[in-house]
Amino acid sequence: MSRPYTGRFAPSPTGPLHFGSLAAGLGSWLDARAHGGRWLVRMEDLDAPRCSQAHADAILRALEDYGLTWDGPIAYQSRRLKAYEAALGQLVAARLAYPCACSRKEIADSALENIEGPVYPGTCRAGLHGRTARAWRVRTDDAPVCFDDRRLGRQCQRLESEVGDFVVKRADGLFAYQLAVVVDDAWQGVSDVVRGADLLGSTTRQIHLQRLLNLVTPRYCHLPVALNASGQKLSKQTRASALPLPASPALLAQALEFLGLPVAQELRGAPCPAILSWAVGHWTLPSPPARTRPRPSTA
Ligand code: GLU
């Protein structure tokens, strides 16, 4: 039996919302509302020096102003360290995680590269050999981890050869995003993760951790990612501009169009709530890029 729909938006409060995060948040909100589901907001504020309450408050104000209302209290990852410690403890007790002494440079010098960076060659799997532990890594194996993305279809990855044993607690003492996200999606009862396709490559690592920790795997849907004129993902690093406030219905309509839902003519000039309620009634997932669509049969 399928679980009641619970979606979530999980911004890192390192800066204000921009068009790209509005589009991702909007897609997740619409999918939840179109399913009659709940929609939660979680602040991924583990990286304390880069995050602030002021950014979190600004994100919440912008969501509210654009009409993306949430259910329940806001979760803050900075208040959940005990839960991540417990999850790491569970992995360590089962010998599924191990301490690692390798520096970034050592790994870069000895490892094969994939598009996301070096594949960890497993140097510390067999022990530290007197070296000092820096980070904690989870063991991977090479059986393909697969899932059916609701938009992009079947995705598979062999973690050991394509990623390597990956970090669950960083050398600077911070819990890694992959661990925290998995613990929290389960804790919050998230049934549907709808987020930008920039995170597609993280999903198999998250599923691997869910399996090791005996957690339910949500359904996943990865949305198109908004790019700037130079083809870079809109982000704080690429100096994406903050969303205008008060909310701009024209920008909301642009975000909907980006998600493949051009706003009906009669709604041009309507306020955000009217545009949103129309969009909930018309929501369908954006089409996948042409190259991932099944080819028409020539037979
Ligand atoms: N905090 C992540 C980000 O802002 C999103 C995490 C997720 O949706 O899984 O990119």
PDB file of C-alpha atoms and ligand atoms in Angstrom:
ATOM      1  CA  MET A   1       0.000   0.000   0.000  1.00  0.00           C
ATOM      2  CA  SER A   2       1.442   3.377  -0.898  1.00  0.00           C
ATOM      3  CA  ARG A   3       2.120   5.896   1.850  1.00  0.00           C
ATOM      4  CA  PRO A   4       0.231   9.200   2.008  1.00  0.00           C
ATOM      5  CA  TYR A   5       1.986  11.744  -0.183  1.00  0.00           C
ATOM      6  CA  THR A   6       4.516  13.859   1.727  1.00  0.00           C
ATOM      7  CA  GLY A   7       6.795  16.127  -0.245  1.00  0.00           C
ATOM      8  CA  ARG A   8       9.514  18.463   0.913  1.00  0.00           C
ATOM      9  CA  PHE A   9      11.670  21.392  -0.080  1.00  0.00           C
ATOM     10  CA  ALA A  10      15.135  21.352   1.451  1.00  0.00           C
ATOM     11  CA  PRO A  11      17.036  24.561   0.730  1.00  0.00           C
ATOM     12  CA  SER A  12      20.442  25.328   2.196  1.00  0.00           C
ATOM     13  CA  PRO A  13      20.114  28.787   3.755  1.00  0.00           C
ATOM     14  CA  THR A  14      23.345  30.126   2.295  1.00  0.00           C
ATOM     15  CA  GLY A  15      21.628  32.926   0.392  1.00  0.00           C
ATOM     16  CA  PRO A  16      18.232  34.147  -0.799  1.00  0.00           C
ATOM     17  CA  LEU A  17      15.926  32.177  -3.097  1.00  0.00           C
ATOM     18  CA  HIS A  18      16.592  32.782  -6.802  1.00  0.00           C
ATOM     19  CA  PHE A  19      14.734  31.781  -9.934  1.00  0.00           C
ATOM     20  CA  GLY A  20      16.300  28.288  -9.942  1.00  0.00           C
ATOM     21  CA  SER A  21      15.303  27.498  -6.369  1.00  0.00           C
ATOM     22  CA  LEU A  22      11.836  28.968  -6.970  1.00  0.00           C
ATOM     23  CA  ALA A  23      11.383  26.608  -9.939  1.00  0.00           C
ATOM     24  CA  ALA A  24      12.538  23.564  -7.916  1.00  0.00           C
ATOM     25  CA  GLY A  25      10.423  24.525  -4.889  1.00  0.00           C
ATOM     26  CA  LEU A  26       7.427  25.273  -7.080  1.00  0.00           C
ATOM     27  CA  GLY A  27       7.665  21.897  -8.857  1.00  0.00           C
ATOM     28  CA  SER A  28       7.830  20.086  -5.542  1.00  0.00           C
ATOM     29  CA  TRP A  29       4.962  22.158  -4.068  1.00  0.00           C
ATOM     30  CA  LEU A  30       2.725  21.655  -7.128  1.00  0.00           C
ATOM     31  CA  ASP A  31       3.358  17.924  -7.212  1.00  0.00           C
ATOM     32  CA  ALA A  32       2.447  17.665  -3.512  1.00  0.00           C
ATOM     33  CA  ARG A  33      -0.678  19.813  -3.824  1.00  0.00           C
ATOM     34  CA  ALA A  34      -1.807  18.080  -7.027  1.00  0.00           C
ATOM     35  CA  HIS A  35      -1.627  14.785  -5.085  1.00  0.00           C
ATOM     36  CA  GLY A  36      -3.541  16.298  -2.135  1.00  0.00           C
ATOM     37  CA  GLY A  37      -0.344  15.778  -0.123  1.00  0.00           C
ATOM     38  CA  ARG A  38       1.604  17.541   2.593  1.00  0.00           C
ATOM     39  CA  TRP A  39       4.591  19.731   1.775  1.00  0.00           C
ATOM     40  CA  LEU A  40       7.342  20.245   4.335  1.00  0.00           C
ATOM     41  CA  VAL A  41      10.243  22.673   4.430  1.00  0.00           C
ATOM     42  CA  ARG A  42      13.596  21.627   5.840  1.00  0.00           C
ATOM     43  CA  MET A  43      16.539  23.968   6.242  1.00  0.00           C
ATOM     44  CA  GLU A  44      19.740  22.142   5.351  1.00  0.00           C
ATOM     45  CA  ASP A  45      21.909  24.331   7.555  1.00  0.00           C
ATOM     46  CA  LEU A  46      24.625  21.879   8.623  1.00  0.00           C
ATOM     47  CA  ASP A  47      27.429  23.987   7.210  1.00  0.00           C
ATOM     48  CA  ALA A  48      27.163  26.614   9.955  1.00  0.00           C
ATOM     49  CA  PRO A  49      29.702  29.134   8.622  1.00  0.00           C
ATOM     50  CA  ARG A  50      27.896  29.280   5.261  1.00  0.00           C
ATOM     51  CA  CYS A  51      24.334  29.321   6.624  1.00  0.00           C
ATOM     52  CA  SER A  52      22.407  31.855   8.664  1.00  0.00           C
ATOM     53  CA  GLN A  53      19.017  32.281  10.302  1.00  0.00           C
ATOM     54  CA  ALA A  54      18.682  35.534   8.362  1.00  0.00           C
ATOM     55  CA  HIS A  55      18.925  33.610   5.059  1.00  0.00           C
ATOM     56  CA  ALA A  56      16.505  30.964   6.370  1.00  0.00           C
ATOM     57  CA  ASP A  57      14.013  33.688   7.340  1.00  0.00           C
ATOM     58  CA  ALA A  58      14.408  35.395   3.956  1.00  0.00           C
ATOM     59  CA  ILE A  59      13.744  32.066   2.163  1.00  0.00           C
ATOM     60  CA  LEU A  60      10.610  31.473   4.240  1.00  0.00           C
ATOM     61  CA  ARG A  61       9.377  35.019   3.621  1.00  0.00           C
ATOM     62  CA  ALA A  62       9.866  34.563  -0.135  1.00  0.00           C
ATOM     63  CA  LEU A  63       8.100  31.166  -0.171  1.00  0.00           C
ATOM     64  CA  GLU A  64       5.184  32.654   1.721  1.00  0.00           C
ATOM     65  CA  ASP A  65       5.001  35.696  -0.502  1.00  0.00           C
ATOM     66  CA  TYR A  66       4.977  33.585  -3.681  1.00  0.00           C
ATOM     67  CA  GLY A  67       2.209  31.466  -2.138  1.00  0.00           C
ATOM     68  CA  LEU A  68       4.195  28.258  -1.523  1.00  0.00           C
ATOM     69  CA  THR A  69       2.629  27.484   1.833  1.00  0.00           C
ATOM     70  CA  TRP A  70       4.053  24.651   3.905  1.00  0.00           C
ATOM     71  CA  ASP A  71       2.661  22.230   6.470  1.00  0.00           C
ATOM     72  CA  GLY A  72       3.941  21.702   9.987  1.00  0.00           C
ATOM     73  CA  PRO A  73       6.982  23.206  11.647  1.00  0.00           C
ATOM     74  CA  ILE A  74      10.177  24.006   9.744  1.00  0.00           C
ATOM     75  CA  ALA A  75      12.892  21.401  10.374  1.00  0.00           C
ATOM     76  CA  TYR A  76      16.488  22.578  10.881  1.00  0.00           C
ATOM     77  CA  GLN A  77      19.266  20.076  10.291  1.00  0.00           C
ATOM     78  CA  SER A  78      21.523  21.958  12.721  1.00  0.00           C
ATOM     79  CA  ARG A  79      19.173  20.707  15.496  1.00  0.00           C
ATOM     80  CA  ARG A  80      19.301  17.069  14.385  1.00  0.00           C
ATOM     81  CA  LEU A  81      22.923  16.151  15.065  1.00  0.00           C
ATOM     82  CA  LYS A  82      21.998  13.403  17.545  1.00  0.00           C
ATOM     83  CA  ALA A  83      19.962  11.618  14.896  1.00  0.00           C
ATOM     84  CA  TYR A  84      22.875  11.723  12.423  1.00  0.00           C
ATOM     85  CA  GLU A  85      25.280  10.533  15.132  1.00  0.00           C
ATOM     86  CA  ALA A  86      22.936   7.618  15.846  1.00  0.00           C
ATOM     87  CA  ALA A  87      22.762   6.697  12.157  1.00  0.00           C
ATOM     88  CA  LEU A  88      26.545   6.808  11.861  1.00  0.00           C
ATOM     89  CA  GLY A  89      26.792   4.710  15.041  1.00  0.00           C
ATOM     90  CA  GLN A  90      24.479   2.133  13.467  1.00  0.00           C
ATOM     91  CA  LEU A  91      26.675   1.926  10.357  1.00  0.00           C
ATOM     92  CA  VAL A  92      29.887   1.705  12.383  1.00  0.00           C
ATOM     93  CA  ALA A  93      28.478  -0.979  14.700  1.00  0.00           C
ATOM     94  CA  ALA A  94      27.571  -3.063  11.655  1.00  0.00           C
ATOM     95  CA  ARG A  95      31.039  -2.407  10.147  1.00  0.00           C
ATOM     96  CA  LEU A  96      29.418  -0.661   7.232  1.00  0.00           C
ATOM     97  CA  ALA A  97      31.320   2.583   7.852  1.00  0.00           C
ATOM     98  CA  TYR A  98      34.992   3.065   8.606  1.00  0.00           C
ATOM     99  CA  PRO A  99      37.358   5.904   9.466  1.00  0.00           C
ATOM    100  CA  CYS A 100      39.463   7.320   6.665  1.00  0.00           C
ATOM    101  CA  ALA A 101      42.808   9.083   6.940  1.00  0.00           C
ATOM    102  CA  CYS A 102      43.193  10.134   3.312  1.00  0.00           C
ATOM    103  CA  SER A 103      43.482  13.799   2.398  1.00  0.00           C
ATOM    104  CA  ARG A 104      41.797  15.209  -0.693  1.00  0.00           C
ATOM    105  CA  LYS A 105      45.188  15.474  -2.363  1.00  0.00           C
ATOM    106  CA  GLU A 106      46.086  11.841  -1.692  1.00  0.00           C
ATOM    107  CA  ILE A 107      42.761  10.734  -3.126  1.00  0.00           C
ATOM    108  CA  ALA A 108      43.075  12.995  -6.163  1.00  0.00           C
ATOM    109  CA  ASP A 109      46.575  11.642  -6.820  1.00  0.00           C
ATOM    110  CA  SER A 110      45.606   7.988  -6.549  1.00  0.00           C
ATOM    111  CA  ALA A 111      42.069   7.822  -7.860  1.00  0.00           C
ATOM    112  CA  LEU A 112      40.271   7.588 -11.151  1.00  0.00           C
ATOM    113  CA  GLU A 113      38.067  10.575 -11.911  1.00  0.00           C
ATOM    114  CA  ASN A 114      34.404  10.461 -12.769  1.00  0.00           C
ATOM    115  CA  ILE A 115      32.306  13.520 -13.647  1.00  0.00           C
ATOM    116  CA  GLU A 116      31.684  14.324  -9.994  1.00  0.00           C
ATOM    117  CA  GLY A 117      35.312  14.007  -8.939  1.00  0.00           C
ATOM    118  CA  PRO A 118      37.673  11.253  -7.868  1.00  0.00           C
ATOM    119  CA  VAL A 119      36.370   7.722  -7.235  1.00  0.00           C
ATOM    120  CA  TYR A 120      37.626   6.767  -3.769  1.00  0.00           C
ATOM    121  CA  PRO A 121      39.902   3.758  -4.266  1.00  0.00           C
ATOM    122  CA  GLY A 122      39.167   2.206  -0.851  1.00  0.00           C
ATOM    123  CA  THR A 123      42.599   2.924   0.634  1.00  0.00           C
ATOM    124  CA  CYS A 124      41.429   2.889   4.291  1.00  0.00           C
ATOM    125  CA  ARG A 125      38.951   0.024   3.985  1.00  0.00           C
ATOM    126  CA  ALA A 126      41.421  -2.377   5.529  1.00  0.00           C
ATOM    127  CA  GLY A 127      42.405  -0.036   8.380  1.00  0.00           C
ATOM    128  CA  LEU A 128      44.241   3.190   9.085  1.00  0.00           C
ATOM    129  CA  HIS A 129      47.711   1.611   9.475  1.00  0.00           C
ATOM    130  CA  GLY A 130      48.637   4.071  12.206  1.00  0.00           C
ATOM    131  CA  ARG A 131      47.386   7.129  10.366  1.00  0.00           C
ATOM    132  CA  THR A 132      44.951   9.589  11.977  1.00  0.00           C
ATOM    133  CA  ALA A 133      41.264   9.328  11.103  1.00  0.00           C
ATOM    134  CA  ARG A 134      39.844  12.390   9.366  1.00  0.00           C
ATOM    135  CA  ALA A 135      36.479  11.412   7.902  1.00  0.00           C
ATOM    136  CA  TRP A 136      34.072   8.477   7.980  1.00  0.00           C
ATOM    137  CA  ARG A 137      33.143   6.586   4.837  1.00  0.00           C
ATOM    138  CA  VAL A 138      30.393   4.104   4.099  1.00  0.00           C
ATOM    139  CA  ARG A 139      31.213   0.883   2.299  1.00  0.00           C
ATOM    140  CA  THR A 140      29.796   0.411  -1.167  1.00  0.00           C
ATOM    141  CA  ASP A 141      29.628  -2.622  -3.395  1.00  0.00           C
ATOM    142  CA  ASP A 142      29.393  -2.963  -7.128  1.00  0.00           C
ATOM    143  CA  ALA A 143      25.893  -4.351  -7.548  1.00  0.00           C
ATOM    144  CA  PRO A 144      23.969  -1.757  -9.571  1.00  0.00           C
ATOM    145  CA  VAL A 145      21.713   0.485  -7.476  1.00  0.00           C
ATOM    146  CA  CYS A 146      18.689   1.348  -9.613  1.00  0.00           C
ATOM    147  CA  PHE A 147      15.567   3.444  -9.265  1.00  0.00           C
ATOM    148  CA  ASP A 148      12.773   4.622 -11.537  1.00  0.00           C
ATOM    149  CA  ASP A 149      12.818   8.382 -11.674  1.00  0.00           C
ATOM    150  CA  ARG A 150       9.254   9.587 -12.268  1.00  0.00           C
ATOM    151  CA  ARG A 151      10.431  11.956 -15.003  1.00  0.00           C
ATOM    152  CA  LEU A 152      13.715  10.536 -16.298  1.00  0.00           C
ATOM    153  CA  GLY A 153      12.970   6.834 -16.119  1.00  0.00           C
ATOM    154  CA  ARG A 154      15.259   4.055 -14.943  1.00  0.00           C
ATOM    155  CA  GLN A 155      18.609   5.153 -13.495  1.00  0.00           C
ATOM    156  CA  CYS A 156      21.361   2.805 -12.336  1.00  0.00           C
ATOM    157  CA  GLN A 157      24.798   3.276 -10.876  1.00  0.00           C
ATOM    158  CA  ARG A 158      27.518   0.923  -9.630  1.00  0.00           C
ATOM    159  CA  LEU A 159      28.683   2.765  -6.564  1.00  0.00           C
ATOM    160  CA  GLU A 160      31.951   1.024  -5.858  1.00  0.00           C
ATOM    161  CA  SER A 161      33.424   1.577  -9.312  1.00  0.00           C
ATOM    162  CA  GLU A 162      31.645   4.827 -10.199  1.00  0.00           C
ATOM    163  CA  VAL A 163      31.751   6.690  -6.864  1.00  0.00           C
ATOM    164  CA  GLY A 164      33.685   4.629  -4.349  1.00  0.00           C
ATOM    165  CA  ASP A 165      33.055   4.413  -0.610  1.00  0.00           C
ATOM    166  CA  PHE A 166      31.696   7.888   0.126  1.00  0.00           C
ATOM    167  CA  VAL A 167      31.956  10.278   3.050  1.00  0.00           C
ATOM    168  CA  VAL A 168      29.205  10.271   5.686  1.00  0.00           C
ATOM    169  CA  LYS A 169      31.054  12.446   8.212  1.00  0.00           C
ATOM    170  CA  ARG A 170      33.508  14.970   6.892  1.00  0.00           C
ATOM    171  CA  ALA A 171      37.052  15.711   8.031  1.00  0.00           C
ATOM    172  CA  ASP A 172      35.818  19.045   9.446  1.00  0.00           C
ATOM    173  CA  GLY A 173      33.407  17.142  11.717  1.00  0.00           C
ATOM    174  CA  LEU A 174      30.244  17.986   9.756  1.00  0.00           C
ATOM    175  CA  PHE A 175      27.833  15.218   8.845  1.00  0.00           C
ATOM    176  CA  ALA A 176      27.705  14.830   5.088  1.00  0.00           C
ATOM    177  CA  TYR A 177      24.660  15.933   3.112  1.00  0.00           C
ATOM    178  CA  GLN A 178      24.060  12.344   1.899  1.00  0.00           C
ATOM    179  CA  LEU A 179      23.650  10.988   5.423  1.00  0.00           C
ATOM    180  CA  ALA A 180      21.603  13.882   6.816  1.00  0.00           C
ATOM    181  CA  VAL A 181      19.200  13.940   3.874  1.00  0.00           C
ATOM    182  CA  VAL A 182      18.492  10.220   4.150  1.00  0.00           C
ATOM    183  CA  VAL A 183      17.937  10.319   7.918  1.00  0.00           C
ATOM    184  CA  ASP A 184      15.634  13.323   7.611  1.00  0.00           C
ATOM    185  CA  ASP A 185      13.612  12.178   4.603  1.00  0.00           C
ATOM    186  CA  ALA A 186      12.800   9.041   6.604  1.00  0.00           C
ATOM    187  CA  TRP A 187      12.163  10.911   9.869  1.00  0.00           C
ATOM    188  CA  GLN A 188       9.785  13.314   8.127  1.00  0.00           C
ATOM    189  CA  GLY A 189       7.941  10.481   6.347  1.00  0.00           C
ATOM    190  CA  VAL A 190       8.797  11.893   2.916  1.00  0.00           C
ATOM    191  CA  SER A 191       7.167   9.739   0.241  1.00  0.00           C
ATOM    192  CA  ASP A 192       8.175  11.874  -2.748  1.00  0.00           C
ATOM    193  CA  VAL A 193      11.403  13.724  -3.347  1.00  0.00           C
ATOM    194  CA  VAL A 194      10.960  16.233  -6.175  1.00  0.00           C
ATOM    195  CA  ARG A 195      14.116  18.296  -6.717  1.00  0.00           C
ATOM    196  CA  GLY A 196      16.516  19.603  -9.345  1.00  0.00           C
ATOM    197  CA  ALA A 197      18.329  17.177 -11.644  1.00  0.00           C
ATOM    198  CA  ASP A 198      21.638  18.531 -10.308  1.00  0.00           C
ATOM    199  CA  LEU A 199      21.014  16.033  -7.469  1.00  0.00           C
ATOM    200  CA  LEU A 200      20.233  13.078  -9.741  1.00  0.00           C
ATOM    201  CA  GLY A 201      23.746  11.680  -9.225  1.00  0.00           C
ATOM    202  CA  SER A 202      23.307  11.690  -5.423  1.00  0.00           C
ATOM    203  CA  THR A 203      20.204   9.535  -5.449  1.00  0.00           C
ATOM    204  CA  THR A 204      21.857   6.128  -5.735  1.00  0.00           C
ATOM    205  CA  ARG A 205      24.122   7.016  -2.777  1.00  0.00           C
ATOM    206  CA  GLN A 206      21.030   7.962  -0.801  1.00  0.00           C
ATOM    207  CA  ILE A 207      19.264   4.716  -1.721  1.00  0.00           C
ATOM    208  CA  HIS A 208      22.363   2.747  -0.693  1.00  0.00           C
ATOM    209  CA  LEU A 209      22.285   4.431   2.735  1.00  0.00           C
ATOM    210  CA  GLN A 210      18.527   3.848   3.078  1.00  0.00           C
ATOM    211  CA  ARG A 211      19.112   0.148   2.485  1.00  0.00           C
ATOM    212  CA  LEU A 212      21.954  -0.060   5.000  1.00  0.00           C
ATOM    213  CA  LEU A 213      19.942   1.849   7.612  1.00  0.00           C
ATOM    214  CA  ASN A 214      16.705  -0.051   6.914  1.00  0.00           C
ATOM    215  CA  LEU A 215      14.844   3.052   5.829  1.00  0.00           C
ATOM    216  CA  VAL A 216      12.070   3.256   3.256  1.00  0.00           C
ATOM    217  CA  THR A 217      13.118   4.627  -0.147  1.00  0.00           C
ATOM    218  CA  PRO A 218      10.915   7.484  -1.357  1.00  0.00           C
ATOM    219  CA  ARG A 219       9.870   7.957  -4.989  1.00  0.00           C
ATOM    220  CA  TYR A 220      12.198  10.344  -6.814  1.00  0.00           C
ATOM    221  CA  CYS A 221      11.551  12.903  -9.504  1.00  0.00           C
ATOM    222  CA  HIS A 222      14.279  15.159 -10.842  1.00  0.00           C
ATOM    223  CA  LEU A 223      13.230  18.403 -12.491  1.00  0.00           C
ATOM    224  CA  PRO A 224      15.067  20.461 -15.107  1.00  0.00           C
ATOM    225  CA  VAL A 225      17.649  22.825 -13.648  1.00  0.00           C
ATOM    226  CA  ALA A 226      17.554  26.532 -14.516  1.00  0.00           C
ATOM    227  CA  LEU A 227      20.772  27.754 -16.140  1.00  0.00           C
ATOM    228  CA  ASN A 228      22.129  31.250 -16.712  1.00  0.00           C
ATOM    229  CA  ALA A 229      23.164  32.634 -20.097  1.00  0.00           C
ATOM    230  CA  SER A 230      26.567  30.933 -19.789  1.00  0.00           C
ATOM    231  CA  GLY A 231      24.972  27.541 -19.161  1.00  0.00           C
ATOM    232  CA  GLN A 232      25.801  27.439 -15.432  1.00  0.00           C
ATOM    233  CA  LYS A 233      23.284  26.345 -12.797  1.00  0.00           C
ATOM    234  CA  LEU A 234      21.726  29.378 -11.083  1.00  0.00           C
ATOM    235  CA  SER A 235      23.179  29.483  -7.584  1.00  0.00           C
ATOM    236  CA  LYS A 236      24.772  31.779  -5.084  1.00  0.00           C
ATOM    237  CA  GLN A 237      28.181  30.854  -6.542  1.00  0.00           C
ATOM    238  CA  THR A 238      27.089  31.968 -10.012  1.00  0.00           C
ATOM    239  CA  ARG A 239      25.609  35.168  -8.516  1.00  0.00           C
ATOM    240  CA  ALA A 240      21.977  34.415  -9.332  1.00  0.00           C
ATOM    241  CA  SER A 241      19.852  37.381  -8.288  1.00  0.00           C
ATOM    242  CA  ALA A 242      17.441  37.160  -5.347  1.00  0.00           C
ATOM    243  CA  LEU A 243      13.751  36.808  -6.167  1.00  0.00           C
ATOM    244  CA  PRO A 244      11.989  40.150  -6.214  1.00  0.00           C
ATOM    245  CA  LEU A 245       9.659  40.846  -3.286  1.00  0.00           C
ATOM    246  CA  PRO A 246       6.780  41.445  -3.062  1.00  0.00           C
ATOM    247  CA  ALA A 247       6.164  38.433  -5.264  1.00  0.00           C
ATOM    248  CA  SER A 248       6.093  38.988  -9.010  1.00  0.00           C
ATOM    249  CA  PRO A 249       3.263  37.048 -10.686  1.00  0.00           C
ATOM    250  CA  ALA A 250       5.151  37.431 -13.980  1.00  0.00           C
ATOM    251  CA  LEU A 251       8.175  35.654 -12.531  1.00  0.00           C
ATOM    252  CA  LEU A 252       5.962  32.928 -11.070  1.00  0.00           C
ATOM    253  CA  ALA A 253       4.452  32.466 -14.550  1.00  0.00           C
ATOM    254  CA  GLN A 254       7.984  32.273 -15.970  1.00  0.00           C
ATOM    255  CA  ALA A 255       8.885  29.545 -13.431  1.00  0.00           C
ATOM    256  CA  LEU A 256       5.760  27.615 -14.446  1.00  0.00           C
ATOM    257  CA  GLU A 257       6.639  27.972 -18.096  1.00  0.00           C
ATOM    258  CA  PHE A 258      10.133  26.701 -17.280  1.00  0.00           C
ATOM    259  CA  LEU A 259       8.452  23.631 -15.734  1.00  0.00           C
ATOM    260  CA  GLY A 260       6.504  23.092 -18.950  1.00  0.00           C
ATOM    261  CA  LEU A 261       3.234  24.682 -17.822  1.00  0.00           C
ATOM    262  CA  PRO A 262       2.659  27.928 -19.734  1.00  0.00           C
ATOM    263  CA  VAL A 263       0.067  29.969 -17.881  1.00  0.00           C
ATOM    264  CA  ALA A 264      -3.319  30.321 -19.587  1.00  0.00           C
ATOM    265  CA  GLN A 265      -3.910  33.643 -21.352  1.00  0.00           C
ATOM    266  CA  GLU A 266      -6.773  34.651 -19.063  1.00  0.00           C
ATOM    267  CA  LEU A 267      -4.451  34.445 -16.030  1.00  0.00           C
ATOM    268  CA  ARG A 268      -1.941  36.962 -17.351  1.00  0.00           C
ATOM    269  CA  GLY A 269      -1.874  39.751 -14.754  1.00  0.00           C
ATOM    270  CA  ALA A 270      -3.608  37.630 -12.077  1.00  0.00           C
ATOM    271  CA  PRO A 271      -2.105  37.544  -8.554  1.00  0.00           C
ATOM    272  CA  CYS A 272       0.082  34.604  -7.432  1.00  0.00           C
ATOM    273  CA  PRO A 273      -2.609  32.659  -5.520  1.00  0.00           C
ATOM    274  CA  ALA A 274      -4.882  32.563  -8.590  1.00  0.00           C
ATOM    275  CA  ILE A 275      -2.006  31.421 -10.821  1.00  0.00           C
ATOM    276  CA  LEU A 276      -1.047  28.734  -8.302  1.00  0.00           C
ATOM    277  CA  SER A 277      -4.513  27.298  -7.915  1.00  0.00           C
ATOM    278  CA  TRP A 278      -4.828  27.092 -11.717  1.00  0.00           C
ATOM    279  CA  ALA A 279      -1.399  25.390 -11.844  1.00  0.00           C
ATOM    280  CA  VAL A 280      -2.347  22.788  -9.208  1.00  0.00           C
ATOM    281  CA  GLY A 281      -5.287  21.767 -11.400  1.00  0.00           C
ATOM    282  CA  HIS A 282      -3.119  21.532 -14.537  1.00  0.00           C
ATOM    283  CA  TRP A 283       0.105  20.075 -13.118  1.00  0.00           C
ATOM    284  CA  THR A 284       1.889  17.339 -15.044  1.00  0.00           C
ATOM    285  CA  LEU A 285       5.588  16.562 -14.793  1.00  0.00           C
ATOM    286  CA  PRO A 286       7.785  18.349 -17.344  1.00  0.00           C
ATOM    287  CA  SER A 287       8.779  16.110 -20.264  1.00  0.00           C
ATOM    288  CA  PRO A 288      12.181  14.472 -20.099  1.00  0.00           C
ATOM    289  CA  PRO A 289      14.874  15.774 -22.449  1.00  0.00           C
ATOM    290  CA  ALA A 290      14.442  14.355 -25.948  1.00  0.00           C
ATOM    291  CA  ARG A 291      17.443  12.033 -25.758  1.00  0.00           C
ATOM    292  CA  THR A 292      16.024  10.096 -22.779  1.00  0.00           C
ATOM    293  CA  ARG A 293      12.639   9.489 -24.441  1.00  0.00           C
ATOM    294  CA  PRO A 294      12.096   6.032 -25.876  1.00  0.00           C
ATOM    295  CA  ARG A 295      12.894   5.984 -29.588  1.00  0.00           C
ATOM    296  CA  PRO A 296       9.951   5.280 -31.865  1.00  0.00           C
ATOM    297  CA  SER A 297      10.123   1.753 -33.160  1.00  0.00           C
ATOM    298  CA  THR A 298      11.097   1.482 -36.835  1.00  0.00           C
ATOM    299  CA  ALA A 299       9.603  -1.974 -37.211  1.00  0.00           C
TER     300      ALA A 299
HETATM  301  N1  GLU B   1      19.967  21.195   0.311  1.00  0.00           N
HETATM  302  C1  GLU B   1      20.112  20.772  -1.041  1.00  0.00           C
HETATM  303  C2  GLU B   1      20.322  21.957  -1.937  1.00  0.00           C
HETATM  304  O1  GLU B   1      19.971  23.070  -1.553  1.00  0.00           O
HETATM  305  C3  GLU B   1      18.892  20.060  -1.557  1.00  0.00           C
HETATM  306  C4  GLU B   1      18.758  18.732  -0.982  1.00  0.00           C
HETATM  307  C5  GLU B   1      17.665  17.867  -1.587  1.00  0.00           C
HETATM  308  O2  GLU B   1      16.671  18.381  -2.123  1.00  0.00           O
HETATM  309  O3  GLU B   1      17.835  16.667  -1.458  1.00  0.00           O
HETATM  310  O4  GLU B   1      20.846  21.799  -3.025  1.00  0.00           O
END
